[in-house]
Tab-separated table of C-alpha atoms in Angstrom:
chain	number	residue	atom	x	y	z
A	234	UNK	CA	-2.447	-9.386	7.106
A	235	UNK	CA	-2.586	-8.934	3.643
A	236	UNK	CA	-1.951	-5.587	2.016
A	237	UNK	CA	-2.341	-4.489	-1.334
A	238	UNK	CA	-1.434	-0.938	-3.051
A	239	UNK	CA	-2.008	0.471	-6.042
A	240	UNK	CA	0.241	3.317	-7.209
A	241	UNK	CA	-0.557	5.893	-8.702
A	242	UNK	CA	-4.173	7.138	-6.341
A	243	UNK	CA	-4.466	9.425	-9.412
A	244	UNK	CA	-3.914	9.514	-13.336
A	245	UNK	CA	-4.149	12.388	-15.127
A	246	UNK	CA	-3.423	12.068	-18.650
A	247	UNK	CA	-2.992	13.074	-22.217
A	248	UNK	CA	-4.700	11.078	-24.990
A	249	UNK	CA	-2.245	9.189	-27.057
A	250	UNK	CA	-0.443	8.824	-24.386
A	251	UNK	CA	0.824	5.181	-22.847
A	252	UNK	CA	1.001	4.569	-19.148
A	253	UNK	CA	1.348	2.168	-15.988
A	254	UNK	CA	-0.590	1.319	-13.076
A	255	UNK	CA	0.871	-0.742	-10.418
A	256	UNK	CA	-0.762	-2.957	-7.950
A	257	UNK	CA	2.156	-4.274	-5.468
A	258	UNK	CA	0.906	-7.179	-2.416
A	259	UNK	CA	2.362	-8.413	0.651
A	260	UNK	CA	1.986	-11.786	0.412
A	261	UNK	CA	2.331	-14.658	-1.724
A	262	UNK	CA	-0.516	-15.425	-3.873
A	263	UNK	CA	-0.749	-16.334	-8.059
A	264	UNK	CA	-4.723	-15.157	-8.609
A	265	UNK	CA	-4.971	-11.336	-9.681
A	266	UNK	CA	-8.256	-9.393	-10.677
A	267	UNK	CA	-8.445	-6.402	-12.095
A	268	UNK	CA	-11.834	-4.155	-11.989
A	269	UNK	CA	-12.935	-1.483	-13.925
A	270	UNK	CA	-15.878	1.213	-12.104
A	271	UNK	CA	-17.346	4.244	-14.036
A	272	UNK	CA	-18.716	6.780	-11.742
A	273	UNK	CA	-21.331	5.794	-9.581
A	274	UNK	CA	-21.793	2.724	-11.258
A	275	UNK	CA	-20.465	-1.300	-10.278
A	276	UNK	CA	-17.359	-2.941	-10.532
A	277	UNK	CA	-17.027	-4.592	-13.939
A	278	UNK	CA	-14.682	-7.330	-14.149
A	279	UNK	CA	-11.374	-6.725	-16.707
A	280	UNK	CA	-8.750	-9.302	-16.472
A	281	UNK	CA	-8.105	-12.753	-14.120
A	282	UNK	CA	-4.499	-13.525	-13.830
A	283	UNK	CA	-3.965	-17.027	-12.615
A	284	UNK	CA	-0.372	-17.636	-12.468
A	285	UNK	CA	3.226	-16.167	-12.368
A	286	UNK	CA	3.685	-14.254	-15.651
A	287	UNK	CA	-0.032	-14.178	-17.083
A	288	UNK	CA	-0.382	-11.476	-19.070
A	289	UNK	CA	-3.562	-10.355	-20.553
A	290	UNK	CA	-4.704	-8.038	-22.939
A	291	UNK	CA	-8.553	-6.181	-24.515
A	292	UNK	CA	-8.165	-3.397	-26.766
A	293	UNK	CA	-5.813	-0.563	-24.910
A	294	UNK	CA	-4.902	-2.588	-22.033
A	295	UNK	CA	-2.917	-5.510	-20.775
A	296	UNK	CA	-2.435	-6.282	-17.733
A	297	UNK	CA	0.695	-8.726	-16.264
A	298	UNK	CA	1.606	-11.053	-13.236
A	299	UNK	CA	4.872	-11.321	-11.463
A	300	UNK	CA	4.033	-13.648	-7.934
A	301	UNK	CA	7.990	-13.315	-7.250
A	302	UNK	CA	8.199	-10.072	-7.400
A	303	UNK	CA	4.469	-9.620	-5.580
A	304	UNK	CA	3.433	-6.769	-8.566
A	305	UNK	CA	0.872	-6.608	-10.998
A	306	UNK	CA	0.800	-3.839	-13.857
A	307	UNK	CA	-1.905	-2.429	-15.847
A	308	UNK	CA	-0.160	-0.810	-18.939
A	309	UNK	CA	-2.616	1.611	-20.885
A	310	UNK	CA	-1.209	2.275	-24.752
A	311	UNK	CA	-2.685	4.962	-26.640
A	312	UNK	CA	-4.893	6.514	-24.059
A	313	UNK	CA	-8.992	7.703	-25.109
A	314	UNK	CA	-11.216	9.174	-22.957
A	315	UNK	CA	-13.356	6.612	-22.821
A	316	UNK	CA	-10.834	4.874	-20.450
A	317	UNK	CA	-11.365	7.382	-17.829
A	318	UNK	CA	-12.719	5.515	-14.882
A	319	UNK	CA	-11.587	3.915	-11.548
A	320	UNK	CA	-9.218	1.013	-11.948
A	321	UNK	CA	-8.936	-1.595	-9.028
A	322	UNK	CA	-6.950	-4.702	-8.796
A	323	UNK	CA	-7.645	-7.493	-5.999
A	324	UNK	CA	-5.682	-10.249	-4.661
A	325	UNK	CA	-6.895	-13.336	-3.762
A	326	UNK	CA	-5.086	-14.857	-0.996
A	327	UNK	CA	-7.394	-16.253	1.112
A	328	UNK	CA	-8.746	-18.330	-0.668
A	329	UNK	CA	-12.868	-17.214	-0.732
A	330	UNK	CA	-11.578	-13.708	-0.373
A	331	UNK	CA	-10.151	-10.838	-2.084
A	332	UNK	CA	-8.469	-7.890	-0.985
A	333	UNK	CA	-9.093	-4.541	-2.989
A	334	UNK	CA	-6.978	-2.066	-3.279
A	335	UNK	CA	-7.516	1.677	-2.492
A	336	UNK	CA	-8.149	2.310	-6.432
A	337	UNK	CA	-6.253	4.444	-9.028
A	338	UNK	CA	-9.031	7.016	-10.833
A	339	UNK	CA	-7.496	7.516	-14.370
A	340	UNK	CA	-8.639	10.595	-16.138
A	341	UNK	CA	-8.021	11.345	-19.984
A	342	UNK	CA	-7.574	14.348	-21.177
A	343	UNK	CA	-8.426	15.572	-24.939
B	105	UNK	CA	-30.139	-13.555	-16.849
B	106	UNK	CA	-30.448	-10.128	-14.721
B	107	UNK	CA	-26.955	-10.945	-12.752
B	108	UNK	CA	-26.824	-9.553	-9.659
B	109	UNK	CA	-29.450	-7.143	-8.382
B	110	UNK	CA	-29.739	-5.286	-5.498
B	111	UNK	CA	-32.487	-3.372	-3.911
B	112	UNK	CA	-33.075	-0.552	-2.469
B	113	UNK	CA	-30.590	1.457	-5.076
B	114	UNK	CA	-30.744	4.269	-2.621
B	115	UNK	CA	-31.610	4.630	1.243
B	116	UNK	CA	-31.619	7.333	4.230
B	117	UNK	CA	-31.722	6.497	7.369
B	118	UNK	CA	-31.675	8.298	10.525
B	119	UNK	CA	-29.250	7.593	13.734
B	120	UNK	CA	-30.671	4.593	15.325
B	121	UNK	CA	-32.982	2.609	12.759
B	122	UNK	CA	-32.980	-0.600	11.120
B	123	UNK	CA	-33.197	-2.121	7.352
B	124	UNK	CA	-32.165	-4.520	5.293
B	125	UNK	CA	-30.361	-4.685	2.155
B	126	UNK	CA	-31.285	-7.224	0.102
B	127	UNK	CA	-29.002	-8.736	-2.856
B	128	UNK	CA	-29.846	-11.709	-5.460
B	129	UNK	CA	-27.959	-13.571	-8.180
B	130	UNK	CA	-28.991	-15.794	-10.880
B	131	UNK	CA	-25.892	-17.358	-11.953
B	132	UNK	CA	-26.148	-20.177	-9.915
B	133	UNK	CA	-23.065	-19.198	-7.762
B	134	UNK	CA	-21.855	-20.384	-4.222
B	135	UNK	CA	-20.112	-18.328	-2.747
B	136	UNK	CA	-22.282	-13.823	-1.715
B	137	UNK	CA	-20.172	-11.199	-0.723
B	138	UNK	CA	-21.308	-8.092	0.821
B	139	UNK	CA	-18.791	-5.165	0.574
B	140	UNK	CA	-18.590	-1.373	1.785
B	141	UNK	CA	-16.904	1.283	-0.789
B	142	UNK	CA	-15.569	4.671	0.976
B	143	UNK	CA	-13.642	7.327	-0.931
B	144	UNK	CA	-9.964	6.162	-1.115
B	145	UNK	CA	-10.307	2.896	0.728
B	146	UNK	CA	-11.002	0.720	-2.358
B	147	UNK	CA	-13.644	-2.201	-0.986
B	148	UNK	CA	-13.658	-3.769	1.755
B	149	UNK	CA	-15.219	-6.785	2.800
B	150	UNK	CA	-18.135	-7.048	5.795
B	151	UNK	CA	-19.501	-10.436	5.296
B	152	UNK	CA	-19.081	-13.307	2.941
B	153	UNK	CA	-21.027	-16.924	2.624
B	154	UNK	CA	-19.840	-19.932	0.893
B	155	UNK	CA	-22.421	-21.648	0.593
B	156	UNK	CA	-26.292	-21.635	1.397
B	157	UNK	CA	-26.137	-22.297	4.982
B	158	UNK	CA	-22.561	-20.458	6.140
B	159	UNK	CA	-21.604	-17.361	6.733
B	160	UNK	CA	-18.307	-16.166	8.190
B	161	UNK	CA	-16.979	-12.248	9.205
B	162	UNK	CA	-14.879	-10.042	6.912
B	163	UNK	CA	-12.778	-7.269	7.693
B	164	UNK	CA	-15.211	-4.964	8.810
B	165	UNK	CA	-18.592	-6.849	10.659
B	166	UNK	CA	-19.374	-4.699	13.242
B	167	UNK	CA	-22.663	-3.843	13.199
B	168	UNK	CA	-24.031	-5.861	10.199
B	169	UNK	CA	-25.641	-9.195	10.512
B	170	UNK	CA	-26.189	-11.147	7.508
B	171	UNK	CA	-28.540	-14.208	6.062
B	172	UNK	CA	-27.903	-16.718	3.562
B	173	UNK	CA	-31.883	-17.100	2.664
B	174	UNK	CA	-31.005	-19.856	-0.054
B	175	UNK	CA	-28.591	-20.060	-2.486
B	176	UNK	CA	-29.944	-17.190	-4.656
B	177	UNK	CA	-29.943	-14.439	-1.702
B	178	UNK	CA	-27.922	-12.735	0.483
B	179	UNK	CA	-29.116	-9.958	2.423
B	180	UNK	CA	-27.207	-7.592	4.994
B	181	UNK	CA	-28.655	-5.804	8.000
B	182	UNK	CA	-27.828	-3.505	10.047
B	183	UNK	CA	-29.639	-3.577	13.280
B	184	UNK	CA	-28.959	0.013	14.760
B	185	UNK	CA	-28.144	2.337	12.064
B	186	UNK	CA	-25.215	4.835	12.482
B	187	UNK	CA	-23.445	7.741	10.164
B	188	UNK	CA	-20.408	5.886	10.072
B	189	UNK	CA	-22.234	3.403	7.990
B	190	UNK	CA	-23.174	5.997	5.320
B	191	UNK	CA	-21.622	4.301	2.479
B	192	UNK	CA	-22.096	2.346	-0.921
B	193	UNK	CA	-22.589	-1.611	-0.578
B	194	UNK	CA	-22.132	-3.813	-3.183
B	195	UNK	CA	-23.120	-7.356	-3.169
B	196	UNK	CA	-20.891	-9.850	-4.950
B	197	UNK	CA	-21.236	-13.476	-5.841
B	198	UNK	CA	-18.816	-15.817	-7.476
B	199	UNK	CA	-18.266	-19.785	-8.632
B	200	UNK	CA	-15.820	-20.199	-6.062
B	201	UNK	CA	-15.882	-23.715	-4.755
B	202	UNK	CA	-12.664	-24.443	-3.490
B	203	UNK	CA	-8.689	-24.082	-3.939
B	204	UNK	CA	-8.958	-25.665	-7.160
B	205	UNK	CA	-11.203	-22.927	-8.432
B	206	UNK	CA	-10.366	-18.924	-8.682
B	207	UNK	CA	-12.334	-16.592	-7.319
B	208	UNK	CA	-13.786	-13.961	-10.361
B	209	UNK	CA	-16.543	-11.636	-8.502
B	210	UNK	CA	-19.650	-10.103	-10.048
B	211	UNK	CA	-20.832	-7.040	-8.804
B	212	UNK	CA	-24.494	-5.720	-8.334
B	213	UNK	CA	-25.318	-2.117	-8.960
B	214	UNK	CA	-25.064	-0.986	-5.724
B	215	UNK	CA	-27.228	0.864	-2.843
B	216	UNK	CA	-25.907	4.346	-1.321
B	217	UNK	CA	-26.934	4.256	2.056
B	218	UNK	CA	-26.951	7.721	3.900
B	219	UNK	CA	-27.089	7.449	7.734
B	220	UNK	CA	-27.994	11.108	9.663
């Protein structure tokens, strides 16, 4: 059974500041998603990695691949509250189906 | 091109009765997903369809049936309402038509379902 886990649950912090969020998965698979969900609104779609070292990158984020080592990042330079949201990423495995994981809320702080 | 919309946005239901959620895209897409979001447990998937005409279980089916109406709907029901289904559904849909293709999702707003 696939699993997939994001690390950290929770991000608190300072603008300016650059961080990581790490999506690890059990199984072998080269198609990564990452979402982005304000509160109590949908998942908006950020960055489709399609093979081993695919990196990607909009405005403060880029996000990389690594199938060997089963890991995705999310790196976050230069942090502004208007980042502050719900970050998911999502494995594709199975071919017509993705597996979420549990979700890592980021919160900027002025 | 509205995307994906889903109706009703909200919903309360008492122990025991029935409704159905009802989801449409416009993007021409195979493959509906219908999903469940709880606090902490990310999404996970109830029921998916490939194509008009198929549907097949996800991780969590019990007590949801589904109908692939046509290849612009995808609606979920559940039959017997309980408070363990109090949750948000999304409904997804995606140009996934194969291995050869990747699987990007697009997500409707939404409906938050409360079950007492």
């Amino acid at each position: 059974e696939l699993k997939v886990e994001q690390n950290p649950l929770f991000l608190s912090m300072q603008e300016g500041k650059n961080y990581t969020i790490y999506c690890n998965y059990s199984t072998t698979s080269d198609r990564l998603y990452w979402y982005r969900q304000d509160p109590g609104k949908s998942l908006e779609s950020l960055f489709v990695l399609l093979s081993n070292g695919a990196v990607k990158q909009e405005g403060r984020l880029m996000a990389s691949l690594d199938t060997k080592a089963r890991l995705s990042t999310l790196h976050i330079t230069a942090a502004v509250h208007d980042l502050s949201a719900t970050y998911f990423c999502a494995v594709d495995a199975y071919g017509n189906k993705l597996v979420f994981g549990a979700g890592t809320i980021l919160r900027v702080k002025s | 091109n509205a995307g994906v919309t889903q109706t009703p946005k909200f919903q309360v239901l008492k122990t025991g009765q029935s409704m159905t959620l009802q989801c449409a895209q416009d993007m021409n897409h195979n493959s509906m997903y219908w999903y469940r979001q709880d606090p902490g447990m990310g999404l996970r998937l109830i029921y998916y369809s490939a194509s008009e005409g198929t549907t097949d279980k996800g991780e969590v089916p019990n007590g949801y049936n589904v109908s692939r109406l046509n290849k612009r709907e995808f609606s979920l029901r559940l039959e017997s309402a309980a408070p363990s289904q109090t949750s948000v559904y999304f409904c997804a849909s995606s140009a996934y038509m194969g291995d050869s293709s990747y699987n990007e999702q697009f997500f409707g707003p939404g409906t938050r379902l409360t079950v007492l």
